Every structure is written in C-alpha cells, then in structure tokens.
C-alpha atoms as a PDB file:
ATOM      1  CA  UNK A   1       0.000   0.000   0.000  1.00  0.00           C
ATOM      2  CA  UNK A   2       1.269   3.099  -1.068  1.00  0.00           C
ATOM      3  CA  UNK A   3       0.285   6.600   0.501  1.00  0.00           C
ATOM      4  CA  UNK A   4       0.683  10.275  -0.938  1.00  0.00           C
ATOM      5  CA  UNK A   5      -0.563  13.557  -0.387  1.00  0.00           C
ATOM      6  CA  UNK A   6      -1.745  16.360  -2.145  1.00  0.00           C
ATOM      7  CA  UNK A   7      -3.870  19.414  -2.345  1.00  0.00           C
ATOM      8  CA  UNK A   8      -6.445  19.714  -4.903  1.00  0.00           C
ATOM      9  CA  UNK A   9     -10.135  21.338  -6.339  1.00  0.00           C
ATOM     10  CA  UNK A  10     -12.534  18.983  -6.052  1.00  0.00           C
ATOM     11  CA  UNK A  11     -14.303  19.337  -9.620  1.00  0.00           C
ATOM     12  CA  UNK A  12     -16.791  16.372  -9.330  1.00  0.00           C
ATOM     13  CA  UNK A  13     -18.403  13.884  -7.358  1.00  0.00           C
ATOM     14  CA  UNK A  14     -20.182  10.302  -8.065  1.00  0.00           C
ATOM     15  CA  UNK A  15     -21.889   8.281  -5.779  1.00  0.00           C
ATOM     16  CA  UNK A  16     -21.070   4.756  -5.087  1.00  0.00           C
ATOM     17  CA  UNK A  17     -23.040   2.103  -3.310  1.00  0.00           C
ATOM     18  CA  UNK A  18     -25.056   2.931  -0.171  1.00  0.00           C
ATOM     19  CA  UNK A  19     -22.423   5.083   1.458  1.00  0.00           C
ATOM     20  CA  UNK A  20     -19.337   5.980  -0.516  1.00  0.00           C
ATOM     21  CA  UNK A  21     -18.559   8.248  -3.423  1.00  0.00           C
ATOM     22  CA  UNK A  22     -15.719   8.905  -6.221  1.00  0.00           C
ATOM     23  CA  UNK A  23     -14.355  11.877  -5.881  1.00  0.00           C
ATOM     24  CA  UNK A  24     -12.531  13.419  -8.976  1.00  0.00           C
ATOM     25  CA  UNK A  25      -9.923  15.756  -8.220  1.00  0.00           C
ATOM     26  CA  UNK A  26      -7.275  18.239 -10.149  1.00  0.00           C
ATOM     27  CA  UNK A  27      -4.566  18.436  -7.934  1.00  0.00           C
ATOM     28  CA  UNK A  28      -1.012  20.242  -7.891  1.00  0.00           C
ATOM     29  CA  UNK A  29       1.475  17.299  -8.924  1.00  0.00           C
ATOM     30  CA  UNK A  30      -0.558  14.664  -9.847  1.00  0.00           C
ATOM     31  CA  UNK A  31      -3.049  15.804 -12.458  1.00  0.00           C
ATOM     32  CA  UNK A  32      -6.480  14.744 -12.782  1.00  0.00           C
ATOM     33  CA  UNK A  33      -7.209  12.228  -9.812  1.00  0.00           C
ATOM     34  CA  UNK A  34     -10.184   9.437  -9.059  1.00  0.00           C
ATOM     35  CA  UNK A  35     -10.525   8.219  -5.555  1.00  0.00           C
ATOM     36  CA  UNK A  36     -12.835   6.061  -3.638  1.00  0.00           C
ATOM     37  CA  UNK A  37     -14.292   8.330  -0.364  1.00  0.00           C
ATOM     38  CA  UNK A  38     -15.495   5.594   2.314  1.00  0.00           C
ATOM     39  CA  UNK A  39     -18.519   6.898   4.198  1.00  0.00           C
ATOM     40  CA  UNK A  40     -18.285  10.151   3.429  1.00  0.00           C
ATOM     41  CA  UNK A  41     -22.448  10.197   2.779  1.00  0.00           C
ATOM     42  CA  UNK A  42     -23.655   8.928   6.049  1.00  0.00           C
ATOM     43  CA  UNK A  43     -24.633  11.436   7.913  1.00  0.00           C
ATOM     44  CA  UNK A  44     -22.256  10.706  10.702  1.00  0.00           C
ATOM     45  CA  UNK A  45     -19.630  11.530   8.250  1.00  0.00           C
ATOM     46  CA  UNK A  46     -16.934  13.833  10.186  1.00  0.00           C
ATOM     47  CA  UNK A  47     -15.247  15.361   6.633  1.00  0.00           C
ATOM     48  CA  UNK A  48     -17.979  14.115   4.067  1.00  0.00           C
ATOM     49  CA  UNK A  49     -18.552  17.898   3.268  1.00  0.00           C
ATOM     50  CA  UNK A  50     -15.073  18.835   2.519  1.00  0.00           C
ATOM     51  CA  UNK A  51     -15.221  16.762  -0.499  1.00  0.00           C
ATOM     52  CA  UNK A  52     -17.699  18.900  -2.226  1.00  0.00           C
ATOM     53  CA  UNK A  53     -17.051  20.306  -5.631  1.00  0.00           C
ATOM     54  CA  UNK A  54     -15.604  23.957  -5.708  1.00  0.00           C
ATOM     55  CA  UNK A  55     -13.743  22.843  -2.470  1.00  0.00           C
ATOM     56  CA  UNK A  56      -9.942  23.234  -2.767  1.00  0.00           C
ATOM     57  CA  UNK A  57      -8.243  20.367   0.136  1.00  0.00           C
ATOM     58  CA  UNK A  58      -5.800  19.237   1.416  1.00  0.00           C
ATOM     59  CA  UNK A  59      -5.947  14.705   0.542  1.00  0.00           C
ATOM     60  CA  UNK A  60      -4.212  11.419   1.630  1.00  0.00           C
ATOM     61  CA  UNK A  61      -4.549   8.329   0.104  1.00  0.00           C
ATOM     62  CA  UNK A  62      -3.442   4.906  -0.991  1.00  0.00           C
ATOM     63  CA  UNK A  63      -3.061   3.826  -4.137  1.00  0.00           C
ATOM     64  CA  UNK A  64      -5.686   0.607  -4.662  1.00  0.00           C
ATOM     65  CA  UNK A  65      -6.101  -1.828  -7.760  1.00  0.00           C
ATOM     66  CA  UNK A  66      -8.297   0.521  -9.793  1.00  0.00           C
ATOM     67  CA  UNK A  67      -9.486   3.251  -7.636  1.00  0.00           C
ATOM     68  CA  UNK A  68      -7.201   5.068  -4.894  1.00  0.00           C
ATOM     69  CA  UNK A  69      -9.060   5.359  -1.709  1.00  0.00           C
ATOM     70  CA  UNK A  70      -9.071   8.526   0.339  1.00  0.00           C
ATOM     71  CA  UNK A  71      -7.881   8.325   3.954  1.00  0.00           C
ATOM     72  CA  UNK A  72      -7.921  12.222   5.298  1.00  0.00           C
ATOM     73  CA  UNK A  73      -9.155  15.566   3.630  1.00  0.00           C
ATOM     74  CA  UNK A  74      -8.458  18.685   5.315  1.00  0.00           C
ATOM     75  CA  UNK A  75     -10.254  21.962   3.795  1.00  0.00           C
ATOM     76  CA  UNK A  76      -7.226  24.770   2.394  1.00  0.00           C
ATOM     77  CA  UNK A  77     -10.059  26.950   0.974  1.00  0.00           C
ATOM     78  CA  UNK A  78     -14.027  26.824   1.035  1.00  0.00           C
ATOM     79  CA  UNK A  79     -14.700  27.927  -1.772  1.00  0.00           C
ATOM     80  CA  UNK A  80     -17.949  26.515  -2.380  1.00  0.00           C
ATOM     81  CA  UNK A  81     -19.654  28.446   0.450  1.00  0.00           C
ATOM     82  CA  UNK A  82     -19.398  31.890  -1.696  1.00  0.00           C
ATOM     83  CA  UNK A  83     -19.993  30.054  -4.853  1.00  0.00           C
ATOM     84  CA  UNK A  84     -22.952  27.644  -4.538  1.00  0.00           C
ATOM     85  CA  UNK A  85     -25.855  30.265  -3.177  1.00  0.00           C
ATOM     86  CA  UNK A  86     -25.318  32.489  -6.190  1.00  0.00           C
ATOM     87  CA  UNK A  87     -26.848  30.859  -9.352  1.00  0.00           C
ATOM     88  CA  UNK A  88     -24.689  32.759 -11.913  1.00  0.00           C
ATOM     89  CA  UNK A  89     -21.601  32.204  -9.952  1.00  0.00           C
ATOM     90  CA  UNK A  90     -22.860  28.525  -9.661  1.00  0.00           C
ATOM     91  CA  UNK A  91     -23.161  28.107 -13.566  1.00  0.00           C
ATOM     92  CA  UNK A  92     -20.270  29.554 -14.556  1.00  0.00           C
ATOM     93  CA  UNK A  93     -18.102  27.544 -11.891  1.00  0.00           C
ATOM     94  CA  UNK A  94     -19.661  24.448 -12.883  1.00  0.00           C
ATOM     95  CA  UNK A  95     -18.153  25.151 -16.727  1.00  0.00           C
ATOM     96  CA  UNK A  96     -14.775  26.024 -15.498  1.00  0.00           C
ATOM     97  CA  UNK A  97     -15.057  22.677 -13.403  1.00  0.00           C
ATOM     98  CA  UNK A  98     -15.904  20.524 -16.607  1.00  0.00           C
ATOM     99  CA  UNK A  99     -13.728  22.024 -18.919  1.00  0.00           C
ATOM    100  CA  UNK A 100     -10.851  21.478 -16.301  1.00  0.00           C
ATOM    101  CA  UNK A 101     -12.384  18.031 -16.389  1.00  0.00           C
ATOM    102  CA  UNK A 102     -12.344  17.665 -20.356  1.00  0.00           C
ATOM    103  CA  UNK A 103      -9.034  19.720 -20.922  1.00  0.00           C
ATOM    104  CA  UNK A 104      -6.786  17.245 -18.362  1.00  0.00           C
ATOM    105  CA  UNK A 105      -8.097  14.029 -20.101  1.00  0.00           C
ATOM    106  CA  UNK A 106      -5.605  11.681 -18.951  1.00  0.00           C
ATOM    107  CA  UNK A 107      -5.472  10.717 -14.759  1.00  0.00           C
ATOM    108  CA  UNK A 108      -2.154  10.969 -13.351  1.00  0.00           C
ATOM    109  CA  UNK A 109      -0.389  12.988 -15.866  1.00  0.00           C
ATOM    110  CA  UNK A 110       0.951  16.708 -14.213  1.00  0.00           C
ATOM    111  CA  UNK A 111      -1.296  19.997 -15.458  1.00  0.00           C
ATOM    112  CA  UNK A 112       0.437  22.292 -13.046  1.00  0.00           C
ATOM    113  CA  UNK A 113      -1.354  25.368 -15.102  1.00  0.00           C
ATOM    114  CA  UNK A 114      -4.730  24.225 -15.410  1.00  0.00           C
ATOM    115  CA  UNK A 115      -4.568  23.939 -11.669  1.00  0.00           C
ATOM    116  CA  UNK A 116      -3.219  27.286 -10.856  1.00  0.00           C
ATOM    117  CA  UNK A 117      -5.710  29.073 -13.477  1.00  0.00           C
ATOM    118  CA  UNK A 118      -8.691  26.777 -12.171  1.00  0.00           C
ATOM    119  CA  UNK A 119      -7.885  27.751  -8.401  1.00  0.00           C
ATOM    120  CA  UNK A 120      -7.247  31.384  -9.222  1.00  0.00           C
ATOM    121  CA  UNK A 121     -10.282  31.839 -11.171  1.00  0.00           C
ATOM    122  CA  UNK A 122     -12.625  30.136  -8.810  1.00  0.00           C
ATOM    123  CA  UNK A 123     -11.596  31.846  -5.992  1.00  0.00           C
ATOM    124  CA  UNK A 124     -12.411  34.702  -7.985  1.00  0.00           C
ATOM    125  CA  UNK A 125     -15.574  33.396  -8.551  1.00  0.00           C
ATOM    126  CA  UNK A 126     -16.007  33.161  -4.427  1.00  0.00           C
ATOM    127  CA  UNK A 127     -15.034  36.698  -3.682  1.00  0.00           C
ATOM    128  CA  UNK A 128     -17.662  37.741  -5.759  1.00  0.00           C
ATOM    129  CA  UNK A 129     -15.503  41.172  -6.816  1.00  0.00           C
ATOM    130  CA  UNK A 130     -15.844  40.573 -10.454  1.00  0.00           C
ATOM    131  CA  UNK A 131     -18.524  39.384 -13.057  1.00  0.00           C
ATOM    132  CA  UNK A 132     -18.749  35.567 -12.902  1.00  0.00           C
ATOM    133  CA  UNK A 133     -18.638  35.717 -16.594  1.00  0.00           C
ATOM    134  CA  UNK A 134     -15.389  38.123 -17.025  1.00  0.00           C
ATOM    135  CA  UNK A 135     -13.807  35.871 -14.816  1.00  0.00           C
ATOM    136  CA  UNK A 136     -15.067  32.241 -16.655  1.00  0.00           C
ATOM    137  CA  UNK A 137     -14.473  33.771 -19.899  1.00  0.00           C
ATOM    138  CA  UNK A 138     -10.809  34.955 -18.962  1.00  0.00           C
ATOM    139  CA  UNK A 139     -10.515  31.376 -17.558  1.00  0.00           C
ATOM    140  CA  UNK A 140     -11.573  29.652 -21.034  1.00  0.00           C
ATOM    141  CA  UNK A 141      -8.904  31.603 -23.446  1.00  0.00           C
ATOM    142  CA  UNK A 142      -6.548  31.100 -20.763  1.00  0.00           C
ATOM    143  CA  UNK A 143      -7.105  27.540 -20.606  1.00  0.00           C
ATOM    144  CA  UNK A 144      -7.206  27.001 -24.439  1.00  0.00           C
ATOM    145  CA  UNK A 145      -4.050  29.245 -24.302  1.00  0.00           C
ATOM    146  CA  UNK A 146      -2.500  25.964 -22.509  1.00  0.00           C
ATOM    147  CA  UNK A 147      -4.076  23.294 -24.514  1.00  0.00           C
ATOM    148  CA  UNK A 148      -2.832  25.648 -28.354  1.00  0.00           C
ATOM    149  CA  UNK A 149      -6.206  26.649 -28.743  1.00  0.00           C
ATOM    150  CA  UNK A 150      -5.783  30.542 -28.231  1.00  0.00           C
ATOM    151  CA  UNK A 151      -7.994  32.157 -30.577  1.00  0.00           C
ATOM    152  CA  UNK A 152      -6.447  34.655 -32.641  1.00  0.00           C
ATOM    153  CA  UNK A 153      -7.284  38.450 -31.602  1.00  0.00           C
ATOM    154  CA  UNK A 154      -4.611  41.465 -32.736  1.00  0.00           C
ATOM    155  CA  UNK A 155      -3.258  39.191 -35.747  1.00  0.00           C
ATOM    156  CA  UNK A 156      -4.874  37.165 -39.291  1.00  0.00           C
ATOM    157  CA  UNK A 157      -5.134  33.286 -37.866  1.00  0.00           C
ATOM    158  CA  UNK A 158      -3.856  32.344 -41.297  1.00  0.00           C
ATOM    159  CA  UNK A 159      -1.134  34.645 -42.679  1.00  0.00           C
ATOM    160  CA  UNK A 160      -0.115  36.676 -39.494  1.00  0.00           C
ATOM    161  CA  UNK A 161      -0.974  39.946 -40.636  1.00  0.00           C
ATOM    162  CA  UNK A 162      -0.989  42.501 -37.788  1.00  0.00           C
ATOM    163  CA  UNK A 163      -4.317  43.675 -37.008  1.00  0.00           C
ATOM    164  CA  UNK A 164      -6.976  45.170 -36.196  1.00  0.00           C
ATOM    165  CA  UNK A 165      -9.099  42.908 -37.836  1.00  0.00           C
ATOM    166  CA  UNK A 166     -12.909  42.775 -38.745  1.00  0.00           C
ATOM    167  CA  UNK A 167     -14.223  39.429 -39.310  1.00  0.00           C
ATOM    168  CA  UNK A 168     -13.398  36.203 -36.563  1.00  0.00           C
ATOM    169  CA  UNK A 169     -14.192  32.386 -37.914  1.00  0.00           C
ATOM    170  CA  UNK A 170     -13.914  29.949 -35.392  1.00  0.00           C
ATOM    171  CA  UNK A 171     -12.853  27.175 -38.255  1.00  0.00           C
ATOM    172  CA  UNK A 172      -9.739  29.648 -38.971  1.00  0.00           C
ATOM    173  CA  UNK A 173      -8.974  30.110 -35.422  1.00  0.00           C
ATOM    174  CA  UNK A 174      -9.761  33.317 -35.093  1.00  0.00           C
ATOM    175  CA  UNK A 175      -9.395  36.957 -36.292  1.00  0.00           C
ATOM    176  CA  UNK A 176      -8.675  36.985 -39.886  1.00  0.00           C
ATOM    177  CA  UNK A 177      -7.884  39.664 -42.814  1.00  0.00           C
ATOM    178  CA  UNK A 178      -9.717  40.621 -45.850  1.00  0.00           C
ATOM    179  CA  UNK A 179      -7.473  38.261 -47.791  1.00  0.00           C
ATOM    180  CA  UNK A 180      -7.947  35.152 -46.077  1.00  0.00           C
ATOM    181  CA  UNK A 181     -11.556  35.741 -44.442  1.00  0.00           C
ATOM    182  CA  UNK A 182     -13.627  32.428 -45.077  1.00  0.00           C
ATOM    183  CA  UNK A 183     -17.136  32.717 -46.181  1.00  0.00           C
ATOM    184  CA  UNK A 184     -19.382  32.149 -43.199  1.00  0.00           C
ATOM    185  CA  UNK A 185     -17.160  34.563 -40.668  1.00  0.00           C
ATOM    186  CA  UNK A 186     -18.909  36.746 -37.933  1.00  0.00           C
ATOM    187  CA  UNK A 187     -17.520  40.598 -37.655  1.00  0.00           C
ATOM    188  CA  UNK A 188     -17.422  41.009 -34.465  1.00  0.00           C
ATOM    189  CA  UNK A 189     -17.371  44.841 -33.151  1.00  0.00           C
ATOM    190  CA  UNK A 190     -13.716  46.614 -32.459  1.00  0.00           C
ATOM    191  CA  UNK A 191     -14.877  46.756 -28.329  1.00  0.00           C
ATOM    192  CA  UNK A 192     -15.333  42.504 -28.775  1.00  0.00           C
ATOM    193  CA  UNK A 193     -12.229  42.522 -29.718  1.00  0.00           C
ATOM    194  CA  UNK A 194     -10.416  44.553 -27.247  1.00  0.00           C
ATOM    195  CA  UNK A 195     -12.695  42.383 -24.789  1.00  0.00           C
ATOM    196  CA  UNK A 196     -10.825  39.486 -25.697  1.00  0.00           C
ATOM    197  CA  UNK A 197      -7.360  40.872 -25.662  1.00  0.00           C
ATOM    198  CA  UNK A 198      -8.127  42.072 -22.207  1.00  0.00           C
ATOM    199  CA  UNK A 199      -9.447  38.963 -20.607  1.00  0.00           C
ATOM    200  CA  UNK A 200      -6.361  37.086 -22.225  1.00  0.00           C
ATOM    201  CA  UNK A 201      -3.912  39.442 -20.839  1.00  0.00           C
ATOM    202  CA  UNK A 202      -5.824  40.223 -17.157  1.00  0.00           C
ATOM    203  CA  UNK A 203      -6.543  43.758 -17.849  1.00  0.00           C
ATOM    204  CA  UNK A 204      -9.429  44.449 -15.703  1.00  0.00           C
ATOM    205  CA  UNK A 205      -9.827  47.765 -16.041  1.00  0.00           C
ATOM    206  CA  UNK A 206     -10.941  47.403 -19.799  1.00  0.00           C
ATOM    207  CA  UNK A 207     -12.791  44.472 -18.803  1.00  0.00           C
ATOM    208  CA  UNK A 208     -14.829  45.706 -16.431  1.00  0.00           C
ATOM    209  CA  UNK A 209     -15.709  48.798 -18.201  1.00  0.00           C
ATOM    210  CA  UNK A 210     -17.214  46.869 -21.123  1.00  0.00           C
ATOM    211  CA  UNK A 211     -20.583  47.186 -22.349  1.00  0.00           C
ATOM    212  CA  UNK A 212     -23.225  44.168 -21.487  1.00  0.00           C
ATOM    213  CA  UNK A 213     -23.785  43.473 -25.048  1.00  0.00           C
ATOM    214  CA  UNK A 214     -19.992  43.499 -25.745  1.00  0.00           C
ATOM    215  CA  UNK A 215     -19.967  41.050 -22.839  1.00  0.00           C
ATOM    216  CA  UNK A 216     -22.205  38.976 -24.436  1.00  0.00           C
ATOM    217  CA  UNK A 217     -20.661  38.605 -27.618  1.00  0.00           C
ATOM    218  CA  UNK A 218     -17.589  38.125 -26.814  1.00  0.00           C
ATOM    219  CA  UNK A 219     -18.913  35.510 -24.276  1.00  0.00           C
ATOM    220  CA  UNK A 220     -20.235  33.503 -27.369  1.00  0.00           C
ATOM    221  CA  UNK A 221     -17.403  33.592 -29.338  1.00  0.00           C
ATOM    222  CA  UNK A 222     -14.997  32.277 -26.162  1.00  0.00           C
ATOM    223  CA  UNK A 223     -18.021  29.475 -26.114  1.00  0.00           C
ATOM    224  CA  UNK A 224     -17.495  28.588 -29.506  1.00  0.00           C
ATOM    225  CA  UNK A 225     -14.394  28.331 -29.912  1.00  0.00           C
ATOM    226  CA  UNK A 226     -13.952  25.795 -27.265  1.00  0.00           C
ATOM    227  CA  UNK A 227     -16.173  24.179 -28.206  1.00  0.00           C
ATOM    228  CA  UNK A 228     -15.060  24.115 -31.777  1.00  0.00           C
ATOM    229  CA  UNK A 229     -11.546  22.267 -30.224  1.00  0.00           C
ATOM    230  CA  UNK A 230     -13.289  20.293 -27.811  1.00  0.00           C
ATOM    231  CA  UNK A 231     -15.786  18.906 -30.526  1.00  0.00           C
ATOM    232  CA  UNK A 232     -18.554  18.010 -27.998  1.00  0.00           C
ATOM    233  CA  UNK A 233     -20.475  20.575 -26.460  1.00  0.00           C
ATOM    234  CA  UNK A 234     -20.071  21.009 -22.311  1.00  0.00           C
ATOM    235  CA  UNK A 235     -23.433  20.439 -20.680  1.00  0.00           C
ATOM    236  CA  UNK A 236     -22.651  23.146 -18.261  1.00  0.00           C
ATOM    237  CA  UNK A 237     -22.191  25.954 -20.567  1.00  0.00           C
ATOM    238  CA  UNK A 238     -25.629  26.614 -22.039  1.00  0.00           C
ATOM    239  CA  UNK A 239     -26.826  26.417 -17.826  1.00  0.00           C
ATOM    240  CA  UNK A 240     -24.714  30.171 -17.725  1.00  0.00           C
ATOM    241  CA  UNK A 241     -26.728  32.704 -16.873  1.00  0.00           C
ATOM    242  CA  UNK A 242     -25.429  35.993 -18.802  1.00  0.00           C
ATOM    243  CA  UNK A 243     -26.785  38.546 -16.277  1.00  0.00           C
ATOM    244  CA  UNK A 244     -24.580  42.129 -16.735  1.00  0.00           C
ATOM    245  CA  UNK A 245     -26.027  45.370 -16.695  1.00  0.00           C
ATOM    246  CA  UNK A 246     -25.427  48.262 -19.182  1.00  0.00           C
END
C-alpha cells in the first residue's frame, strides 16, 4: 500500500453504493485524480462535506487496484460556500469545473497550469468582486491558451498579418484579414475585440468597463471556440446565466 498527499479542487463527485462516493480531483502534482471516499455520505460523516465540488483540500490516500481510496481531507479553501448560493456564480463555476475536467483528459499525468488558473479563477468566482462571466471567460482563453487553442485576436489566424481585424471564424482560429476571411465569418465589433485581448492578458480595467452586449458577444465567441476544439459541447455551458447590466 502506497500513501501520498496532495492538495487539490474537487471538480466532481459520483456516488457509489449505499455510502461511498468517487471523488474526482485536479490536484497540484498529480493531475487529474479518481478516488474512492469511504462513508463520506452517512450522515455521521466527520469530513464528508469537505469533499464537495468547488472545495480546494488538502488529501491522503493509498493507491488501490483501480481506484485510490481517500484516507484524510483537510479543507485549504471553502470555496464553495461563496460560490454555490449564487446561481450565476454557480453556472459559470460548474463550466470552469468541466472544462478542467475535459481539458486534463488523462489521470495521473501533471497539469500544473490548469490547476493554478482553475484555483485562481474560482476563488475569484467566491469573492464575488468581479462578473462571474469576465472571470469564466478569462478562464476559457486562458485555458485554451494551454491546450494551443488561443484564438487569434490582434493578428490574421492564417497569414499573421498585424491587425486590427474585422471578421473572426472559429474554423480559422480566429481573427482573420480581408485576404484570407472564409465565407461564413462573424464581424465582431472593435470593443469585442479589445474584450478578448483584455481577458487574455488580465486587464481588468478594460474588462470591467465593457458594455453588457460586448460582454455577451464576446462571451459567445470564447463558447465557440472551445467548443469548436473540444468537438462536444459542455453540458454546463448553455446552464450560464449571462446577467450584466449596461
């Protein structure tokens, strides 16, 4: 039997017989984690709760035949308590959680920085300073940034050419000039894409000063371009509630 310890975001949880549950977790060095909890749904349970999703803890456990098994949890950071009574901040953590999820496909395998921008951006989401959907848009580019799907924003996805561009196709990866624009492309406005550049690069003070409907556009081209790479839509990500005022 082999024991190890880590801290980690829980991002989902499965139940499992009468009393137990599988608890999937991102953590620091190990990647994408499955582990069996033991109990943790009787109501007796002393740190049942810990293992909640949004939580970020502190785990031990053994390594079984399929399935490690969880032996202590200690909360680092709550997060869930400033998350889950908010529906908008609810929706939009539960699509950073499952593209986490889909992005770190294989368990075991290190994804240091999908960790660090999933914890950062959910507790964010849990101080409730900014706009849950600034802050799970700026989490999608950045996280596509990691896997090479960074749309294209100041330059042509196709030939490079410096921008400021008019039209964005998802297809093309992005922003692209006059001369290699495919039929079908979207022209977003200018303040889209100086949304997009902002979020990318953490400039909150353009962010935050955008309009609602630039918001929203630029919210459902970040949506479509993941999902574009991902080629499955999330389940979570239609759930978002868009709610920003002018």
């Amino acid at each position: 039997m082999t024991l190890w310890r880590d801290t980690g975001l829980v991002l989902r949880v499965q139940k499992l017989g009468e009393a137990d549950r599988i608890v999937t977790l991102l953590t620091r060095r190990r990647g994408k984690v499955r582990a069996v909890a033991k109990g943790v749904r009787r109501t007796r349970s002393r740190w049942g709760a810990r293992l909640e999703p949004f939580n970020h803890v502190d785990v031990q456990c053994y390594t079984g035949r399929s399935l490690d098994v969880v032996t202590q949890a200690q909360t680092v950071d709550a997060f869930g308590a400033g998350i889950v009574g908010d529906y908008t901040r609810y929706t939009a953590g539960c699509a950073m959680l499952e593209t986490a999820d889909r992005l770190v496909a294989e368990e075991g395998e290190p994804a240091l920085r999908v960790y660090l921008l999933l914890v950062g951006a959910v507790r964010a989401l849990a101080g409730q300073e900014r706009d849950p959907s600034l802050v799970l848009d700026a989490f999608l580019l950045r996280a596509m940034t990691h896997a090479g799907w960074a749309p294209a924003i100041t330059e042509c996805a196709r030939c490079a050419e410096p921008g400021p561009h008019a039209a964005f196709n998802i297809a093309a990866g992005g922003a692209v000039c006059a001369r290699c624009r495919p039929p079908g492309s979207v022209r977003p406005s200018p303040e889209t894409f100086q949304l997009l550049d902002a979020l990318l690069h953490g400039d909150w003070e353009t962010a935050d000063a955008a309009s609602a409907v630039t918001r929203r556009d630029t919210s459902g081209l970040v949506a479509a371009h993941l999902q574009w790479h991902l080629e499955r839509q999330l389940r979570s990500l239609p759930l978002v509630e868009r709610r920003v005022t002018t």
